């Protein structure tokens, strides 16, 4: 082999940028003895800081449902075209797909049509949730299995599912374990102070903010009426959301006088780059959107509830075209799905009820409540199920070995 190993990473969204940055650091550490790597990535600022050359920033393109992603179709196609041209010219020794299935699954098929480069999917999509729903009309499992040489999975459920589907699978654990454990905890006062503070995590996407903020702000107002001493922290997931989030907080304080002066934006800082964790660790509990943040909160031992709302067009298409129903998805909070039980209270679509959410959150804020105690015990079970620290390191070793084999054969 001549020259450094060439590795291309394709990630998206805010969480994917964090995972990609962590992976880049692990790759460089594991390959330190053999010299620098040539790393390029579709990711964001965190990954650039970790040492990869960024060929496209996808952190602001996240969207939910069937309709909202259409606005990103043209830039996604342009990014995919750029990646394909790069692969032809640069000839990487391995391509790593990281989560972001709406982009990475089609991309894997495009790459497979002209290249034999090894494709490794790190954090493959949770197709075990979708594959049998809607009479299999949304089943992408064959695409993931057939296009990728190896899947690096996070927990027992997805490992068993993809193994049964015929994939080559290596269980490496979840990178959030390290990201949570290594993030510095901000100073906070006593438990009494924490029990008077709630974190509100409405969005890492503009679309989520519009769908969820009205119900979360109303829930917060109901809680403030019941407990006038409460304060609310609103972490900023990404800089792209700052203007919209600031306006949302201002509007909520005008709409609900109980919230005036009680909503505080928490922004990332060099010392505390993950604003969600920085806010959650200062709070006694959280109201959260769906997604990886529910797993993040669980690993940080922060009791919480989850709210999920999709747009009406997506709901109509899901019900009438794909034959999906809310009953098809009993567990959408990741801790619940991984453990297979109701641990984090879920409020989804038409079951969203600010009054019930407020009552549930107030109970979770009570340091002596059975609900809080039960969640914290479940979080310990969840952490044990994820295989401990070192996911990025284990993934890096597998990726490097694949790159070395391909480089030797070129």
mmCIF file of C-alpha atoms in Angstrom:
data_model
loop_
_atom_site.group_PDB
_atom_site.id
_atom_site.type_symbol
_atom_site.label_atom_id
_atom_site.label_comp_id
_atom_site.label_asym_id
_atom_site.label_seq_id
_atom_site.Cartn_x
_atom_site.Cartn_y
_atom_site.Cartn_z
ATOM 1 C CA UNK A 1 0.000 0.000 0.000
ATOM 2 C CA UNK A 2 1.264 3.467 -0.873
ATOM 3 C CA UNK A 3 0.085 6.553 0.976
ATOM 4 C CA UNK A 4 -2.311 6.829 3.907
ATOM 5 C CA UNK A 5 -5.546 4.899 4.270
ATOM 6 C CA UNK A 6 -8.413 6.824 2.700
ATOM 7 C CA UNK A 7 -11.711 6.737 4.596
ATOM 8 C CA UNK A 8 -14.952 8.476 3.647
ATOM 9 C CA UNK A 9 -17.707 9.018 6.255
ATOM 10 C CA UNK A 10 -21.289 9.982 5.405
ATOM 11 C CA UNK A 11 -23.300 11.313 8.349
ATOM 12 C CA UNK A 12 -26.133 13.758 8.845
ATOM 13 C CA UNK A 13 -28.064 15.722 11.447
ATOM 14 C CA UNK A 14 -26.694 17.084 14.707
ATOM 15 C CA UNK A 15 -26.373 13.694 16.412
ATOM 16 C CA UNK A 16 -24.642 12.169 13.398
ATOM 17 C CA UNK A 17 -22.078 14.974 13.430
ATOM 18 C CA UNK A 18 -21.265 14.161 17.076
ATOM 19 C CA UNK A 19 -20.942 10.440 16.355
ATOM 20 C CA UNK A 20 -18.807 11.097 13.275
ATOM 21 C CA UNK A 21 -16.487 13.396 15.239
ATOM 22 C CA UNK A 22 -16.098 10.750 17.917
ATOM 23 C CA UNK A 23 -15.355 8.122 15.255
ATOM 24 C CA UNK A 24 -12.766 10.340 13.539
ATOM 25 C CA UNK A 25 -10.947 10.792 16.842
ATOM 26 C CA UNK A 26 -11.028 7.026 17.470
ATOM 27 C CA UNK A 27 -9.767 6.249 13.950
ATOM 28 C CA UNK A 28 -6.822 8.616 14.364
ATOM 29 C CA UNK A 29 -5.939 7.155 17.772
ATOM 30 C CA UNK A 30 -6.123 3.557 16.562
ATOM 31 C CA UNK A 31 -4.021 4.275 13.454
ATOM 32 C CA UNK A 32 -1.501 6.546 15.160
ATOM 33 C CA UNK A 33 1.360 4.055 14.907
ATOM 34 C CA UNK A 34 1.036 3.721 11.122
ATOM 35 C CA UNK A 35 0.842 7.415 10.330
ATOM 36 C CA UNK A 36 -1.930 9.907 9.542
ATOM 37 C CA UNK A 37 -5.150 8.900 7.841
ATOM 38 C CA UNK A 38 -6.793 10.686 4.930
ATOM 39 C CA UNK A 39 -10.314 11.310 6.243
ATOM 40 C CA UNK A 40 -13.118 13.025 4.385
ATOM 41 C CA UNK A 41 -16.697 13.366 5.604
ATOM 42 C CA UNK A 42 -20.169 14.580 4.874
ATOM 43 C CA UNK A 43 -20.959 15.881 8.355
ATOM 44 C CA UNK A 44 -20.574 19.152 10.246
ATOM 45 C CA UNK A 45 -18.414 21.422 12.340
ATOM 46 C CA UNK A 46 -17.780 18.898 15.126
ATOM 47 C CA UNK A 47 -16.363 16.404 12.640
ATOM 48 C CA UNK A 48 -14.203 19.068 11.006
ATOM 49 C CA UNK A 49 -12.734 19.956 14.390
ATOM 50 C CA UNK A 50 -12.015 16.296 15.022
ATOM 51 C CA UNK A 51 -9.766 16.193 11.947
ATOM 52 C CA UNK A 52 -11.771 15.264 8.851
ATOM 53 C CA UNK A 53 -12.013 17.321 5.678
ATOM 54 C CA UNK A 54 -15.693 18.235 5.213
ATOM 55 C CA UNK A 55 -17.004 17.864 1.664
ATOM 56 C CA UNK A 56 -20.609 18.729 2.568
ATOM 57 C CA UNK A 57 -22.439 19.915 5.685
ATOM 58 C CA UNK A 58 -25.718 18.062 6.253
ATOM 59 C CA UNK A 59 -26.430 19.058 9.853
ATOM 60 C CA UNK A 60 -29.172 21.537 8.908
ATOM 61 C CA UNK A 61 -31.076 19.191 6.559
ATOM 62 C CA UNK A 62 -32.862 17.040 9.120
ATOM 63 C CA UNK A 63 -36.600 16.530 8.639
ATOM 64 C CA UNK A 64 -39.323 14.127 9.691
ATOM 65 C CA UNK A 65 -42.086 12.418 7.733
ATOM 66 C CA UNK A 66 -42.695 12.082 4.012
ATOM 67 C CA UNK A 67 -43.263 15.710 3.027
ATOM 68 C CA UNK A 68 -40.741 17.913 4.854
ATOM 69 C CA UNK A 69 -37.674 16.056 3.487
ATOM 70 C CA UNK A 70 -38.700 17.033 -0.055
ATOM 71 C CA UNK A 71 -37.364 20.552 0.482
ATOM 72 C CA UNK A 72 -33.906 19.031 0.906
ATOM 73 C CA UNK A 73 -34.135 16.781 -2.157
ATOM 74 C CA UNK A 74 -32.130 19.020 -4.497
ATOM 75 C CA UNK A 75 -29.234 19.636 -2.061
ATOM 76 C CA UNK A 76 -29.238 15.942 -1.106
ATOM 77 C CA UNK A 77 -28.921 14.929 -4.761
ATOM 78 C CA UNK A 78 -26.117 17.455 -5.229
ATOM 79 C CA UNK A 79 -24.282 16.056 -2.192
ATOM 80 C CA UNK A 80 -24.750 12.479 -3.393
ATOM 81 C CA UNK A 81 -23.377 13.436 -6.811
ATOM 82 C CA UNK A 82 -20.363 15.051 -5.147
ATOM 83 C CA UNK A 83 -19.731 11.889 -3.113
ATOM 84 C CA UNK A 84 -19.933 9.637 -6.169
ATOM 85 C CA UNK A 85 -17.504 11.822 -8.111
ATOM 86 C CA UNK A 86 -15.145 11.818 -5.144
ATOM 87 C CA UNK A 87 -15.246 8.028 -4.856
ATOM 88 C CA UNK A 88 -14.397 7.621 -8.541
ATOM 89 C CA UNK A 89 -11.516 10.085 -8.353
ATOM 90 C CA UNK A 90 -10.192 9.514 -4.830
ATOM 91 C CA UNK A 91 -10.877 5.764 -4.537
ATOM 92 C CA UNK A 92 -11.327 5.459 -0.750
ATOM 93 C CA UNK A 93 -10.360 2.215 0.946
ATOM 94 C CA UNK A 94 -13.644 2.118 2.894
ATOM 95 C CA UNK A 95 -16.878 4.117 3.041
ATOM 96 C CA UNK A 96 -18.607 4.433 6.415
ATOM 97 C CA UNK A 97 -22.319 5.216 6.447
ATOM 98 C CA UNK A 98 -23.424 6.615 9.803
ATOM 99 C CA UNK A 99 -27.145 6.642 10.681
ATOM 100 C CA UNK A 100 -29.040 9.216 8.466
ATOM 101 C CA UNK A 101 -30.971 6.474 6.604
ATOM 102 C CA UNK A 102 -33.059 8.721 4.354
ATOM 103 C CA UNK A 103 -29.833 9.746 2.618
ATOM 104 C CA UNK A 104 -27.429 6.899 3.328
ATOM 105 C CA UNK A 105 -29.618 3.978 2.232
ATOM 106 C CA UNK A 106 -30.145 5.392 -1.311
ATOM 107 C CA UNK A 107 -26.485 6.428 -1.361
ATOM 108 C CA UNK A 108 -25.383 2.860 -0.635
ATOM 109 C CA UNK A 109 -27.276 1.661 -3.705
ATOM 110 C CA UNK A 110 -25.700 4.351 -5.887
ATOM 111 C CA UNK A 111 -22.201 3.411 -4.713
ATOM 112 C CA UNK A 112 -22.814 -0.310 -5.210
ATOM 113 C CA UNK A 113 -23.699 0.197 -8.873
ATOM 114 C CA UNK A 114 -20.152 1.166 -9.837
ATOM 115 C CA UNK A 115 -17.765 0.469 -6.974
ATOM 116 C CA UNK A 116 -16.519 -2.495 -4.953
ATOM 117 C CA UNK A 117 -15.304 -0.282 -2.085
ATOM 118 C CA UNK A 118 -16.257 -1.820 1.283
ATOM 119 C CA UNK A 119 -19.387 -0.236 2.736
ATOM 120 C CA UNK A 120 -19.720 -0.331 6.513
ATOM 121 C CA UNK A 121 -22.890 0.936 8.182
ATOM 122 C CA UNK A 122 -22.190 2.259 11.691
ATOM 123 C CA UNK A 123 -25.448 2.741 13.652
ATOM 124 C CA UNK A 124 -27.641 1.205 10.935
ATOM 125 C CA UNK A 125 -31.294 2.299 10.858
ATOM 126 C CA UNK A 126 -33.734 0.697 13.291
ATOM 127 C CA UNK A 127 -35.458 -1.294 10.568
ATOM 128 C CA UNK A 128 -36.618 -3.717 13.246
ATOM 129 C CA UNK A 129 -39.155 -1.015 14.150
ATOM 130 C CA UNK A 130 -40.421 -0.541 10.588
ATOM 131 C CA UNK A 131 -39.874 -3.698 8.607
ATOM 132 C CA UNK A 132 -43.120 -5.552 9.369
ATOM 133 C CA UNK A 133 -45.354 -2.495 9.634
ATOM 134 C CA UNK A 134 -47.769 -1.478 6.913
ATOM 135 C CA UNK A 135 -47.637 -4.946 5.293
ATOM 136 C CA UNK A 136 -43.911 -4.442 4.729
ATOM 137 C CA UNK A 137 -44.381 -1.404 2.484
ATOM 138 C CA UNK A 138 -41.740 0.567 4.343
ATOM 139 C CA UNK A 139 -39.263 -2.300 4.715
ATOM 140 C CA UNK A 140 -35.766 -1.156 3.701
ATOM 141 C CA UNK A 141 -33.986 -4.079 5.345
ATOM 142 C CA UNK A 142 -32.979 -5.808 2.064
ATOM 143 C CA UNK A 143 -31.355 -2.599 0.832
ATOM 144 C CA UNK A 144 -29.317 -2.223 4.012
ATOM 145 C CA UNK A 145 -28.288 -5.892 4.082
ATOM 146 C CA UNK A 146 -27.517 -6.305 0.368
ATOM 147 C CA UNK A 147 -25.633 -3.049 -0.168
ATOM 148 C CA UNK A 148 -23.417 -3.105 2.922
ATOM 149 C CA UNK A 149 -20.526 -5.415 3.716
ATOM 150 C CA UNK A 150 -20.826 -5.068 7.494
ATOM 151 C CA UNK A 151 -23.239 -3.518 9.988
ATOM 152 C CA UNK A 152 -21.937 -2.183 13.302
ATOM 153 C CA UNK A 153 -24.893 -2.415 15.658
ATOM 154 C CA UNK A 154 -25.616 -0.910 19.053
ATOM 155 C CA UNK A 155 -27.850 -3.244 21.064
ATOM 156 C CA UNK A 156 -29.218 -6.793 21.189
ATOM 157 C CA UNK A 157 -32.459 -6.089 19.330
ATOM 158 C CA UNK A 158 -30.937 -4.643 16.148
ATOM 159 C CA UNK A 159 -28.064 -7.155 16.269
ATOM 160 C CA UNK A 160 -30.433 -10.129 16.326
ATOM 161 C CA UNK A 161 -32.689 -8.572 13.688
ATOM 162 C CA UNK A 162 -29.953 -7.904 11.130
ATOM 163 C CA UNK A 163 -28.239 -11.239 11.818
ATOM 164 C CA UNK A 164 -31.507 -13.037 11.064
ATOM 165 C CA UNK A 165 -31.811 -10.986 7.854
ATOM 166 C CA UNK A 166 -28.468 -12.380 6.645
ATOM 167 C CA UNK A 167 -26.185 -9.415 7.292
ATOM 168 C CA UNK A 168 -22.618 -9.570 8.537
ATOM 169 C CA UNK A 169 -23.007 -7.925 11.939
ATOM 170 C CA UNK A 170 -20.616 -6.757 14.631
ATOM 171 C CA UNK A 171 -22.127 -5.420 17.828
ATOM 172 C CA UNK A 172 -19.989 -2.503 19.022
ATOM 173 C CA UNK A 173 -22.320 -0.762 21.477
ATOM 174 C CA UNK A 174 -23.671 2.776 21.417
ATOM 175 C CA UNK A 175 -21.390 5.824 21.082
ATOM 176 C CA UNK A 176 -23.687 7.844 23.316
ATOM 177 C CA UNK A 177 -22.354 5.984 26.344
ATOM 178 C CA UNK A 178 -18.969 7.643 25.892
ATOM 179 C CA UNK A 179 -20.379 10.967 24.743
ATOM 180 C CA UNK A 180 -22.469 11.235 27.899
ATOM 181 C CA UNK A 181 -19.791 9.963 30.287
ATOM 182 C CA UNK A 182 -17.061 12.180 28.838
ATOM 183 C CA UNK A 183 -19.119 15.386 28.717
ATOM 184 C CA UNK A 184 -18.190 17.630 31.657
ATOM 185 C CA UNK A 185 -21.042 18.060 34.101
ATOM 186 C CA UNK A 186 -21.858 21.700 34.864
ATOM 187 C CA UNK A 187 -22.007 22.752 38.470
ATOM 188 C CA UNK A 188 -25.499 22.605 39.899
ATOM 189 C CA UNK A 189 -26.938 23.272 43.308
ATOM 190 C CA UNK A 190 -28.610 20.793 45.637
ATOM 191 C CA UNK A 191 -31.317 18.327 44.687
ATOM 192 C CA UNK A 192 -33.864 20.846 45.948
ATOM 193 C CA UNK A 193 -32.676 23.316 43.304
ATOM 194 C CA UNK A 194 -32.791 20.663 40.576
ATOM 195 C CA UNK A 195 -36.328 19.684 41.544
ATOM 196 C CA UNK A 196 -37.390 23.268 40.753
ATOM 197 C CA UNK A 197 -35.827 23.211 37.258
ATOM 198 C CA UNK A 198 -37.120 21.457 34.136
ATOM 199 C CA UNK A 199 -35.368 21.047 30.771
ATOM 200 C CA UNK A 200 -37.456 21.500 27.611
ATOM 201 C CA UNK A 201 -35.979 19.791 24.542
ATOM 202 C CA UNK A 202 -38.372 20.500 21.673
ATOM 203 C CA UNK A 203 -36.259 20.259 18.560
ATOM 204 C CA UNK A 204 -33.092 19.666 16.625
ATOM 205 C CA UNK A 205 -35.033 20.489 13.437
ATOM 206 C CA UNK A 206 -37.111 23.528 12.472
ATOM 207 C CA UNK A 207 -40.017 21.227 11.656
ATOM 208 C CA UNK A 208 -40.015 19.705 15.144
ATOM 209 C CA UNK A 209 -40.035 23.140 16.727
ATOM 210 C CA UNK A 210 -43.212 24.089 14.890
ATOM 211 C CA UNK A 211 -44.926 20.807 15.672
ATOM 212 C CA UNK A 212 -43.899 20.344 19.310
ATOM 213 C CA UNK A 213 -43.245 23.733 20.855
ATOM 214 C CA UNK A 214 -46.943 24.714 21.214
ATOM 215 C CA UNK A 215 -47.720 21.650 23.332
ATOM 216 C CA UNK A 216 -44.460 21.778 25.312
ATOM 217 C CA UNK A 217 -44.837 25.469 26.127
ATOM 218 C CA UNK A 218 -48.450 24.919 27.192
ATOM 219 C CA UNK A 219 -47.299 22.025 29.388
ATOM 220 C CA UNK A 220 -44.640 24.234 30.936
ATOM 221 C CA UNK A 221 -47.238 26.948 31.631
ATOM 222 C CA UNK A 222 -49.505 24.452 33.405
ATOM 223 C CA UNK A 223 -46.569 23.280 35.503
ATOM 224 C CA UNK A 224 -45.655 26.878 36.369
ATOM 225 C CA UNK A 225 -49.203 27.506 37.586
ATOM 226 C CA UNK A 226 -48.943 24.481 39.862
ATOM 227 C CA UNK A 227 -45.428 25.351 41.041
ATOM 228 C CA UNK A 228 -44.668 29.088 40.725
ATOM 229 C CA UNK A 229 -40.990 28.545 41.660
ATOM 230 C CA UNK A 230 -40.251 26.428 38.569
ATOM 231 C CA UNK A 231 -37.658 27.522 36.021
ATOM 232 C CA UNK A 232 -37.242 26.110 32.506
ATOM 233 C CA UNK A 233 -34.048 25.546 30.516
ATOM 234 C CA UNK A 234 -34.276 25.298 26.708
ATOM 235 C CA UNK A 235 -31.068 23.912 25.163
ATOM 236 C CA UNK A 236 -30.089 24.951 21.661
ATOM 237 C CA UNK A 237 -29.334 21.820 19.617
ATOM 238 C CA UNK A 238 -27.750 23.661 16.688
ATOM 239 C CA UNK A 239 -26.858 27.223 15.760
ATOM 240 C CA UNK A 240 -29.277 27.046 12.794
ATOM 241 C CA UNK A 241 -32.174 26.966 15.260
ATOM 242 C CA UNK A 242 -31.184 29.934 17.387
ATOM 243 C CA UNK A 243 -33.365 32.660 15.795
ATOM 244 C CA UNK A 244 -36.420 30.388 15.645
ATOM 245 C CA UNK A 245 -35.926 29.094 19.189
ATOM 246 C CA UNK A 246 -35.455 32.599 20.597
ATOM 247 C CA UNK A 247 -38.666 33.753 18.882
ATOM 248 C CA UNK A 248 -40.514 30.690 20.186
ATOM 249 C CA UNK A 249 -39.470 31.461 23.770
ATOM 250 C CA UNK A 250 -40.471 35.119 23.416
ATOM 251 C CA UNK A 251 -43.877 34.156 21.992
ATOM 252 C CA UNK A 252 -44.506 31.621 24.752
ATOM 253 C CA UNK A 253 -43.756 34.183 27.468
ATOM 254 C CA UNK A 254 -46.211 36.613 25.886
ATOM 255 C CA UNK A 255 -48.859 33.907 25.480
ATOM 256 C CA UNK A 256 -48.417 32.480 28.972
ATOM 257 C CA UNK A 257 -47.660 35.138 31.628
ATOM 258 C CA UNK A 258 -46.689 32.311 34.018
ATOM 259 C CA UNK A 259 -43.580 31.727 31.890
ATOM 260 C CA UNK A 260 -42.402 35.358 31.802
ATOM 261 C CA UNK A 261 -38.745 35.450 32.773
ATOM 262 C CA UNK A 262 -38.643 31.693 33.359
ATOM 263 C CA UNK A 263 -37.520 30.365 29.962
ATOM 264 C CA UNK A 264 -33.757 30.428 29.504
ATOM 265 C CA UNK A 265 -31.937 29.400 26.345
ATOM 266 C CA UNK A 266 -28.880 27.221 27.019
ATOM 267 C CA UNK A 267 -26.281 27.476 24.246
ATOM 268 C CA UNK A 268 -23.252 25.256 23.604
ATOM 269 C CA UNK A 269 -19.958 26.533 24.986
ATOM 270 C CA UNK A 270 -16.369 25.282 24.579
ATOM 271 C CA UNK A 271 -16.565 23.787 28.088
ATOM 272 C CA UNK A 272 -20.043 22.314 27.581
ATOM 273 C CA UNK A 273 -20.485 21.657 23.836
ATOM 274 C CA UNK A 274 -23.634 19.536 24.277
ATOM 275 C CA UNK A 275 -26.284 22.029 25.359
ATOM 276 C CA UNK A 276 -28.892 19.292 25.906
ATOM 277 C CA UNK A 277 -26.724 17.571 28.495
ATOM 278 C CA UNK A 278 -25.644 20.845 30.069
ATOM 279 C CA UNK A 279 -29.304 21.793 30.569
ATOM 280 C CA UNK A 280 -30.507 18.336 31.595
ATOM 281 C CA UNK A 281 -27.862 17.960 34.314
ATOM 282 C CA UNK A 282 -28.992 21.241 35.857
ATOM 283 C CA UNK A 283 -32.619 20.091 35.822
ATOM 284 C CA UNK A 284 -34.509 17.531 37.813
ATOM 285 C CA UNK A 285 -36.399 16.177 34.798
ATOM 286 C CA UNK A 286 -37.076 16.902 31.112
ATOM 287 C CA UNK A 287 -39.798 17.163 28.498
ATOM 288 C CA UNK A 288 -38.258 15.816 25.305
ATOM 289 C CA UNK A 289 -38.863 15.243 21.661
ATOM 290 C CA UNK A 290 -38.310 11.777 20.204
ATOM 291 C CA UNK A 291 -35.020 10.511 18.791
ATOM 292 C CA UNK A 292 -31.568 9.817 20.186
ATOM 293 C CA UNK A 293 -31.990 12.545 22.817
ATOM 294 C CA UNK A 294 -34.228 10.178 24.809
ATOM 295 C CA UNK A 295 -31.355 7.704 24.992
ATOM 296 C CA UNK A 296 -28.991 10.539 25.857
ATOM 297 C CA UNK A 297 -31.185 11.627 28.765
ATOM 298 C CA UNK A 298 -31.527 8.054 30.009
ATOM 299 C CA UNK A 299 -27.765 7.501 29.998
ATOM 300 C CA UNK A 300 -27.388 10.789 31.888
ATOM 301 C CA UNK A 301 -29.899 9.551 34.515
ATOM 302 C CA UNK A 302 -32.350 12.381 33.830
ATOM 303 C CA UNK A 303 -36.011 11.318 34.220
ATOM 304 C CA UNK A 304 -38.118 12.486 31.300
ATOM 305 C CA UNK A 305 -41.162 12.014 29.141
ATOM 306 C CA UNK A 306 -41.289 11.991 25.335
ATOM 307 C CA UNK A 307 -43.613 13.797 22.934
ATOM 308 C CA UNK A 308 -43.890 12.998 19.223
ATOM 309 C CA UNK A 309 -46.009 14.748 16.612
ATOM 310 C CA UNK A 310 -45.835 14.432 12.826
ATOM 311 C CA UNK A 311 -47.423 16.677 10.204
ATOM 312 C CA UNK A 312 -50.952 15.974 8.966
ATOM 313 C CA UNK A 313 -49.959 15.071 5.405
ATOM 314 C CA UNK A 314 -47.447 12.489 6.631
ATOM 315 C CA UNK A 315 -50.062 11.082 8.998
ATOM 316 C CA UNK A 316 -52.624 10.802 6.189
ATOM 317 C CA UNK A 317 -50.160 9.118 3.847
ATOM 318 C CA UNK A 318 -49.085 6.723 6.577
ATOM 319 C CA UNK A 319 -52.636 5.731 7.446
ATOM 320 C CA UNK A 320 -54.149 5.512 3.987
ATOM 321 C CA UNK A 321 -51.258 4.626 1.681
ATOM 322 C CA UNK A 322 -49.042 2.536 3.956
ATOM 323 C CA UNK A 323 -51.758 1.191 6.279
ATOM 324 C CA UNK A 324 -49.873 2.327 9.372
ATOM 325 C CA UNK A 325 -51.445 3.208 12.711
ATOM 326 C CA UNK A 326 -50.249 4.519 16.053
ATOM 327 C CA UNK A 327 -50.734 1.008 17.436
ATOM 328 C CA UNK A 328 -47.935 -0.209 15.154
ATOM 329 C CA UNK A 329 -45.407 1.744 17.208
ATOM 330 C CA UNK A 330 -45.933 1.044 20.922
ATOM 331 C CA UNK A 331 -42.363 2.029 21.807
ATOM 332 C CA UNK A 332 -40.897 5.087 20.089
ATOM 333 C CA UNK A 333 -38.681 6.348 22.899
ATOM 334 C CA UNK A 334 -35.383 4.526 22.378
ATOM 335 C CA UNK A 335 -35.030 3.407 26.018
ATOM 336 C CA UNK A 336 -38.468 1.780 25.786
ATOM 337 C CA UNK A 337 -37.708 0.146 22.460
ATOM 338 C CA UNK A 338 -34.344 -1.252 23.506
ATOM 339 C CA UNK A 339 -35.656 -2.609 26.815
ATOM 340 C CA UNK A 340 -39.014 -3.684 25.386
ATOM 341 C CA UNK A 341 -41.041 -2.095 28.159
ATOM 342 C CA UNK A 342 -42.815 1.120 29.121
ATOM 343 C CA UNK A 343 -40.178 3.076 30.989
ATOM 344 C CA UNK A 344 -40.323 6.614 29.574
ATOM 345 C CA UNK A 345 -43.916 7.950 29.287
ATOM 346 C CA UNK A 346 -44.774 8.522 25.617
ATOM 347 C CA UNK A 347 -47.261 11.099 24.336
ATOM 348 C CA UNK A 348 -47.723 10.614 20.587
ATOM 349 C CA UNK A 349 -49.761 12.467 17.971
ATOM 350 C CA UNK A 350 -53.429 12.499 19.076
ATOM 351 C CA UNK A 351 -52.523 11.288 22.573
ATOM 352 C CA UNK A 352 -50.598 14.495 23.275
ATOM 353 C CA UNK A 353 -52.306 16.085 26.278
ATOM 354 C CA UNK A 354 -50.561 19.023 27.996
ATOM 355 C CA UNK A 355 -52.515 18.515 31.231
ATOM 356 C CA UNK A 356 -51.471 14.863 31.520
ATOM 357 C CA UNK A 357 -47.940 15.711 30.454
ATOM 358 C CA UNK A 358 -47.698 18.410 33.118
ATOM 359 C CA UNK A 359 -48.928 16.037 35.820
ATOM 360 C CA UNK A 360 -46.461 13.353 34.696
ATOM 361 C CA UNK A 361 -43.523 15.765 34.591
ATOM 362 C CA UNK A 362 -44.352 17.156 38.049
ATOM 363 C CA UNK A 363 -44.284 13.620 39.410
ATOM 364 C CA UNK A 364 -40.900 12.973 37.783
ATOM 365 C CA UNK A 365 -39.561 16.170 39.368
ATOM 366 C CA UNK A 366 -40.497 14.849 42.819
ATOM 367 C CA UNK A 367 -37.239 13.422 44.143
ATOM 368 C CA UNK A 368 -39.102 10.805 46.217
ATOM 369 C CA UNK A 369 -41.779 9.738 43.737
ATOM 370 C CA UNK A 370 -42.134 6.054 42.729
ATOM 371 C CA UNK A 371 -42.249 7.097 39.034
ATOM 372 C CA UNK A 372 -38.872 8.796 39.276
ATOM 373 C CA UNK A 373 -37.351 5.905 41.216
ATOM 374 C CA UNK A 374 -38.636 3.386 38.649
ATOM 375 C CA UNK A 375 -37.202 5.351 35.722
ATOM 376 C CA UNK A 376 -33.788 5.657 37.303
ATOM 377 C CA UNK A 377 -33.711 1.898 37.996
ATOM 378 C CA UNK A 378 -34.673 1.245 34.367
ATOM 379 C CA UNK A 379 -31.906 3.533 33.135
ATOM 380 C CA UNK A 380 -29.381 1.336 34.941
ATOM 381 C CA UNK A 381 -30.771 -1.695 33.068
ATOM 382 C CA UNK A 382 -30.543 0.228 29.801
ATOM 383 C CA UNK A 383 -26.905 1.175 30.321
ATOM 384 C CA UNK A 384 -26.047 -2.474 31.047
ATOM 385 C CA UNK A 385 -27.795 -3.560 27.829
ATOM 386 C CA UNK A 386 -25.676 -1.263 25.632
ATOM 387 C CA UNK A 387 -22.391 -3.047 26.270
ATOM 388 C CA UNK A 388 -20.414 -0.375 28.068
ATOM 389 C CA UNK A 389 -17.995 2.267 26.872
ATOM 390 C CA UNK A 390 -15.747 2.111 23.808
ATOM 391 C CA UNK A 391 -18.193 1.817 20.889
ATOM 392 C CA UNK A 392 -16.273 4.235 18.643
ATOM 393 C CA UNK A 393 -12.983 2.507 19.422
ATOM 394 C CA UNK A 394 -14.400 -0.916 18.545
ATOM 395 C CA UNK A 395 -15.956 0.477 15.374
ATOM 396 C CA UNK A 396 -12.695 2.182 14.389
ATOM 397 C CA UNK A 397 -10.747 -1.083 14.649
ATOM 398 C CA UNK A 398 -13.208 -2.901 12.389
ATOM 399 C CA UNK A 399 -13.242 -0.035 9.872
ATOM 400 C CA UNK A 400 -9.442 0.185 9.760
ATOM 401 C CA UNK A 401 -9.066 -3.558 9.260
ATOM 402 C CA UNK A 402 -11.506 -3.433 6.344
ATOM 403 C CA UNK A 403 -9.633 -0.477 4.839
ATOM 404 C CA UNK A 404 -6.301 -2.285 5.163
ATOM 405 C CA UNK A 405 -7.621 -5.395 3.431
ATOM 406 C CA UNK A 406 -9.056 -3.384 0.568
ATOM 407 C CA UNK A 407 -5.877 -1.317 0.216
ATOM 408 C CA UNK A 408 -3.774 -4.491 0.029
ATOM 409 C CA UNK A 409 -6.023 -5.873 -2.724
ATOM 410 C CA UNK A 410 -5.995 -2.715 -4.851
#
